[in-house]
mmCIF file of C-alpha atoms in Angstrom:
data_model
loop_
_atom_site.group_PDB
_atom_site.id
_atom_site.type_symbol
_atom_site.label_atom_id
_atom_site.label_comp_id
_atom_site.label_asym_id
_atom_site.label_seq_id
_atom_site.Cartn_x
_atom_site.Cartn_y
_atom_site.Cartn_z
ATOM 1 C CA MET A 1016 6.694 -15.651 4.299
ATOM 2 C CA THR A 1017 9.946 -15.115 3.821
ATOM 3 C CA ASP A 1018 9.737 -11.922 2.941
ATOM 4 C CA VAL A 1019 7.317 -10.943 5.627
ATOM 5 C CA ILE A 1020 9.479 -11.900 8.221
ATOM 6 C CA GLN A 1021 12.770 -9.862 6.165
ATOM 7 C CA HIS A 1022 10.334 -6.842 5.726
ATOM 8 C CA LEU A 1023 9.127 -7.024 9.240
ATOM 9 C CA ASN A 1024 13.337 -7.538 10.203
ATOM 10 C CA TRP A 1025 13.592 -4.140 8.756
ATOM 11 C CA ARG A 1026 11.247 -2.028 9.371
ATOM 12 C CA TYR A 1027 11.427 -0.173 12.686
ATOM 13 C CA ALA A 1028 9.584 3.310 14.671
ATOM 14 C CA THR A 1029 11.331 5.670 12.574
ATOM 15 C CA LYS A 1030 12.666 8.805 14.303
ATOM 16 C CA SER A 1031 13.580 10.962 11.454
ATOM 17 C CA TYR A 1032 12.501 11.138 7.998
ATOM 18 C CA ASP A 1033 13.967 12.821 4.731
ATOM 19 C CA ALA A 1034 11.436 15.210 4.356
ATOM 20 C CA SER A 1035 13.191 15.647 0.453
ATOM 21 C CA LYS A 1036 11.588 11.922 -0.527
ATOM 22 C CA LYS A 1037 8.328 11.253 -0.939
ATOM 23 C CA LEU A 1038 5.663 8.414 -1.472
ATOM 24 C CA ASP A 1039 4.470 7.591 -5.420
ATOM 25 C CA ASP A 1040 0.888 7.824 -5.835
ATOM 26 C CA ASP A 1041 0.861 3.879 -5.889
ATOM 27 C CA LYS A 1042 2.484 3.094 -3.112
ATOM 28 C CA LEU A 1043 0.234 4.918 -1.001
ATOM 29 C CA ASN A 1044 -2.905 3.834 -2.540
ATOM 30 C CA ARG A 1045 -1.548 0.030 -2.040
ATOM 31 C CA ILE A 1046 -1.478 0.986 1.665
ATOM 32 C CA LEU A 1047 -4.532 2.551 1.725
ATOM 33 C CA GLU A 1048 -5.959 -0.433 -0.015
ATOM 34 C CA ALA A 1049 -4.354 -2.793 2.588
ATOM 35 C CA ILE A 1050 -5.789 -0.756 5.335
ATOM 36 C CA ARG A 1051 -8.817 -1.140 3.298
ATOM 37 C CA LEU A 1052 -9.063 -4.427 3.507
ATOM 38 C CA ALA A 1053 -8.059 -4.781 7.109
ATOM 39 C CA PRO A 1054 -10.488 -7.569 8.384
ATOM 40 C CA THR A 1055 -12.581 -6.423 11.327
ATOM 41 C CA SER A 1056 -15.174 -7.469 13.975
ATOM 42 C CA SER A 1057 -18.984 -8.600 12.204
ATOM 43 C CA GLY A 1058 -17.834 -6.226 8.940
ATOM 44 C CA LEU A 1059 -18.225 -3.753 10.484
ATOM 45 C CA GLN A 1060 -15.150 -1.294 9.478
ATOM 46 C CA PRO A 1061 -16.295 1.178 12.068
ATOM 47 C CA PHE A 1062 -13.302 3.769 12.045
ATOM 48 C CA GLU A 1063 -11.699 5.387 8.696
ATOM 49 C CA VAL A 1064 -8.111 6.899 7.584
ATOM 50 C CA PHE A 1065 -7.360 10.758 6.924
ATOM 51 C CA VAL A 1066 -4.541 11.425 4.628
ATOM 52 C CA VAL A 1067 -3.672 14.974 6.054
ATOM 53 C CA ASN A 1068 -1.992 16.645 3.286
ATOM 54 C CA ASN A 1069 -1.965 19.603 4.013
ATOM 55 C CA PRO A 1070 1.444 21.306 5.408
ATOM 56 C CA GLU A 1071 -1.159 23.904 7.827
ATOM 57 C CA LEU A 1072 -3.205 21.458 9.656
ATOM 58 C CA ARG A 1073 0.297 18.807 9.510
ATOM 59 C CA ALA A 1074 1.941 21.578 11.857
ATOM 60 C CA LYS A 1075 -0.854 22.036 14.076
ATOM 61 C CA ILE A 1076 -1.083 17.830 14.579
ATOM 62 C CA ARG A 1077 2.745 17.933 15.688
ATOM 63 C CA GLU A 1078 1.962 21.244 18.127
ATOM 64 C CA VAL A 1079 -0.087 18.479 20.186
ATOM 65 C CA ALA A 1080 1.997 15.752 19.776
ATOM 66 C CA TRP A 1081 4.843 16.677 22.213
ATOM 67 C CA ASN A 1082 6.436 18.071 18.751
ATOM 68 C CA GLN A 1083 7.342 15.184 17.553
ATOM 69 C CA PRO A 1084 8.792 15.958 13.579
ATOM 70 C CA GLN A 1085 7.796 12.772 12.416
ATOM 71 C CA VAL A 1086 4.366 14.600 11.379
ATOM 72 C CA THR A 1087 5.177 17.044 9.472
ATOM 73 C CA ASP A 1088 8.984 14.911 8.002
ATOM 74 C CA ALA A 1089 7.302 12.127 6.806
ATOM 75 C CA SER A 1090 5.511 11.982 3.238
ATOM 76 C CA HIS A 1091 2.525 11.746 4.592
ATOM 77 C CA LEU A 1092 0.613 11.104 7.398
ATOM 78 C CA LEU A 1093 -1.826 8.827 8.503
ATOM 79 C CA VAL A 1094 -5.087 9.557 11.246
ATOM 80 C CA PHE A 1095 -6.773 6.500 12.215
ATOM 81 C CA ALA A 1096 -10.663 8.047 14.033
ATOM 82 C CA ALA A 1097 -13.174 5.162 15.215
ATOM 83 C CA TRP A 1098 -16.277 5.632 15.788
ATOM 84 C CA ASP A 1099 -17.109 7.734 18.781
ATOM 85 C CA ASN A 1100 -20.459 4.995 19.028
ATOM 86 C CA ILE A 1101 -21.447 1.783 16.890
ATOM 87 C CA THR A 1102 -25.181 3.463 16.888
ATOM 88 C CA PRO A 1103 -27.330 1.028 14.927
ATOM 89 C CA GLU A 1104 -27.912 3.388 11.988
ATOM 90 C CA ARG A 1105 -24.569 1.860 11.547
ATOM 91 C CA ILE A 1106 -24.461 -1.500 11.996
ATOM 92 C CA ASP A 1107 -27.654 -0.955 9.407
ATOM 93 C CA SER A 1108 -25.773 0.401 7.100
ATOM 94 C CA MET A 1109 -23.247 -2.501 6.665
ATOM 95 C CA PHE A 1110 -24.711 -4.946 6.832
ATOM 96 C CA ASP A 1111 -27.634 -3.042 3.889
ATOM 97 C CA TYR A 1112 -24.346 -2.490 2.193
ATOM 98 C CA THR A 1113 -23.245 -5.648 2.932
ATOM 99 C CA ASN A 1114 -27.228 -7.398 1.632
ATOM 100 C CA GLU A 1115 -26.001 -5.240 -1.761
ATOM 101 C CA VAL A 1116 -22.745 -6.483 -2.852
ATOM 102 C CA ARG A 1117 -23.068 -9.815 -1.929
ATOM 103 C CA GLY A 1118 -27.397 -9.496 -4.283
ATOM 104 C CA PHE A 1119 -29.207 -11.929 -1.596
ATOM 105 C CA LYS A 1120 -29.871 -11.794 1.853
ATOM 106 C CA ASN A 1121 -29.177 -14.035 3.673
ATOM 107 C CA GLU A 1122 -31.697 -15.671 7.091
ATOM 108 C CA GLY A 1123 -28.685 -16.525 9.344
ATOM 109 C CA TRP A 1124 -26.948 -12.953 8.197
ATOM 110 C CA GLU A 1125 -29.991 -11.315 9.389
ATOM 111 C CA ALA A 1126 -30.425 -12.946 12.413
ATOM 112 C CA TYR A 1127 -26.454 -11.618 13.355
ATOM 113 C CA ARG A 1128 -27.166 -8.122 12.848
ATOM 114 C CA GLN A 1129 -30.493 -8.236 15.857
ATOM 115 C CA LYS A 1130 -28.119 -10.392 17.801
ATOM 116 C CA LEU A 1131 -25.249 -7.987 17.556
ATOM 117 C CA GLN A 1132 -27.402 -4.649 17.555
ATOM 118 C CA SER A 1133 -28.813 -6.348 21.127
ATOM 119 C CA ILE A 1134 -25.035 -6.783 22.027
ATOM 120 C CA VAL A 1135 -24.090 -3.197 21.211
ATOM 121 C CA ALA A 1136 -27.289 -1.483 22.759
ATOM 122 C CA ALA A 1137 -26.241 -3.816 25.973
ATOM 123 C CA ARG A 1138 -23.230 -1.507 26.316
ATOM 124 C CA SER A 1139 -22.500 2.105 26.965
ATOM 125 C CA ASP A 1140 -21.147 4.890 24.302
ATOM 126 C CA ALA A 1141 -17.553 4.456 25.780
ATOM 127 C CA ALA A 1142 -17.202 0.628 25.204
ATOM 128 C CA ASN A 1143 -18.712 1.126 22.080
ATOM 129 C CA PHE A 1144 -16.236 3.675 20.909
ATOM 130 C CA ASP A 1145 -13.231 1.199 23.023
ATOM 131 C CA ALA A 1146 -14.708 -1.744 20.888
ATOM 132 C CA ALA A 1147 -14.265 0.687 17.694
ATOM 133 C CA ALA A 1148 -10.393 1.517 18.893
ATOM 134 C CA ARG A 1149 -9.178 -1.917 18.385
ATOM 135 C CA GLN A 1150 -10.767 -2.145 15.420
ATOM 136 C CA ALA A 1151 -8.534 1.026 14.216
ATOM 137 C CA TYR A 1152 -5.456 -1.103 15.318
ATOM 138 C CA ILE A 1153 -5.801 -4.202 13.300
ATOM 139 C CA GLY A 1154 -5.558 -1.736 10.357
ATOM 140 C CA LEU A 1155 -2.802 -0.280 12.516
ATOM 141 C CA GLY A 1156 -1.299 -3.451 11.703
ATOM 142 C CA VAL A 1157 -2.098 -4.196 8.458
ATOM 143 C CA ALA A 1158 -0.630 -1.088 7.655
ATOM 144 C CA LEU A 1159 2.007 -1.780 9.036
ATOM 145 C CA VAL A 1160 3.279 -4.685 7.036
ATOM 146 C CA ALA A 1161 2.020 -3.457 4.103
ATOM 147 C CA ALA A 1162 4.449 -0.463 4.477
ATOM 148 C CA ALA A 1163 7.108 -2.570 5.264
ATOM 149 C CA ALA A 1164 6.781 -4.778 1.970
ATOM 150 C CA GLU A 1165 6.463 -1.452 -0.234
ATOM 151 C CA GLY A 1166 10.185 -0.498 1.762
ATOM 152 C CA VAL A 1167 8.352 2.366 3.040
ATOM 153 C CA ASP A 1168 8.957 3.479 6.832
ATOM 154 C CA SER A 1169 6.455 3.966 8.815
ATOM 155 C CA THR A 1170 6.338 5.657 13.182
ATOM 156 C CA PRO A 1171 3.287 4.338 14.721
ATOM 157 C CA MET A 1172 1.953 7.035 17.392
ATOM 158 C CA GLU A 1173 -0.504 7.706 20.358
ATOM 159 C CA GLY A 1174 1.705 10.202 22.061
ATOM 160 C CA PHE A 1175 -0.443 13.334 21.253
ATOM 161 C CA ASP A 1176 -3.434 14.621 22.513
ATOM 162 C CA PRO A 1177 -6.957 13.297 20.822
ATOM 163 C CA ALA A 1178 -9.173 15.777 21.442
ATOM 164 C CA ALA A 1179 -6.523 18.225 20.271
ATOM 165 C CA VAL A 1180 -6.425 16.358 17.394
ATOM 166 C CA ASP A 1181 -10.200 15.645 16.889
ATOM 167 C CA GLN A 1182 -10.827 19.326 17.233
ATOM 168 C CA ILE A 1183 -8.324 20.414 14.293
ATOM 169 C CA LEU A 1184 -9.342 17.490 12.084
ATOM 170 C CA SER A 1185 -13.261 18.529 12.510
ATOM 171 C CA LEU A 1186 -13.699 14.962 13.446
ATOM 172 C CA LYS A 1187 -16.795 15.246 16.457
ATOM 173 C CA GLU A 1188 -18.697 16.417 13.625
ATOM 174 C CA ARG A 1189 -18.494 13.586 11.822
ATOM 175 C CA LYS A 1190 -18.683 11.474 14.805
ATOM 176 C CA LEU A 1191 -15.276 10.036 14.417
ATOM 177 C CA ARG A 1192 -12.578 10.359 17.126
ATOM 178 C CA SER A 1193 -8.707 10.188 16.954
ATOM 179 C CA VAL A 1194 -6.833 6.607 17.936
ATOM 180 C CA VAL A 1195 -3.245 6.322 16.570
ATOM 181 C CA VAL A 1196 -1.882 8.109 13.692
ATOM 182 C CA LEU A 1197 1.003 6.704 10.786
ATOM 183 C CA PRO A 1198 3.802 9.039 9.803
ATOM 184 C CA LEU A 1199 4.850 7.272 6.472
ATOM 185 C CA GLY A 1200 8.169 7.954 4.622
ATOM 186 C CA TYR A 1201 11.266 7.476 4.074
ATOM 187 C CA ARG A 1202 14.509 7.472 6.762
ATOM 188 C CA LYS A 1203 16.885 10.008 6.871
ATOM 189 C CA PRO A 1204 19.639 7.142 8.453
ATOM 190 C CA ASP A 1205 22.316 10.501 8.980
ATOM 191 C CA THR A 1206 20.169 12.167 11.453
ATOM 192 C CA ASP A 1207 18.166 8.853 13.393
ATOM 193 C CA TRP A 1208 19.430 7.669 16.429
ATOM 194 C CA LEU A 1209 17.782 4.358 16.265
ATOM 195 C CA VAL A 1210 18.123 3.351 12.805
ATOM 196 C CA ASN A 1211 21.510 1.505 12.959
ATOM 197 C CA LEU A 1212 20.522 -0.467 16.906
ATOM 198 C CA LYS A 1213 19.364 -4.162 16.598
ATOM 199 C CA LYS A 1214 15.891 -4.478 16.587
ATOM 200 C CA VAL A 1215 14.907 -6.184 20.786
ATOM 201 C CA ARG A 1216 12.544 -8.532 20.392
ATOM 202 C CA ARG A 1217 11.832 -11.512 23.169
ATOM 203 C CA PRO A 1218 12.841 -14.852 22.189
ATOM 204 C CA ARG A 1219 10.117 -17.247 21.269
ATOM 205 C CA GLU A 1220 9.884 -18.940 24.127
ATOM 206 C CA GLN A 1221 9.559 -16.790 26.198
ATOM 207 C CA PHE A 1222 6.614 -14.988 24.205
ATOM 208 C CA VAL A 1223 5.055 -18.026 22.566
ATOM 209 C CA THR A 1224 3.329 -20.829 24.379
ATOM 210 C CA GLU A 1225 2.414 -24.005 22.886
ATOM 211 C CA LEU A 1226 -0.896 -26.001 24.295
ATOM 212 C CA ASN A 1227 -0.203 -29.382 22.819
#
């Protein structure tokens, strides 16, 4: 646990990346695997991750992301895209896959499938998208910790036009919507104003309440 705290104290929202430094495939794949293993409600994994390597696509995303240089200067750019809706077909797909992987059907699990179907059917498409987007943020959190553990800098970013990114990456055709983007790479200390500033977080007594 000490190592985790050290890693989290080390990381910060990197403002300037060294474009000449690239992540090796092993580090990137471990970060992606950590995201894949992240917990999600009912195990649905209602989001996908896009690794945007194409320079032209990244340049277009930068244009609709307040021209933030991290989008193009970082070694890699991840885009977290949530399901536009949690549909019966998507629920069935994941429940069927679970049965296939585990090699059996569980009566309680199948009853839960029906309950979940009724819950999402009672919600609007927008509410279901919001629920899926919240799960994407769980994956983002895991990605930040995994990147820090690998000594990789990261910058979680909501500062972009989601509809524009959806169009650039043709996400609508895949029934997905962009939620958050995550540049990954290595900091460039001499041009990053934030690199040497103290990390600021509220003290524990103002942040954690214990109810005994």
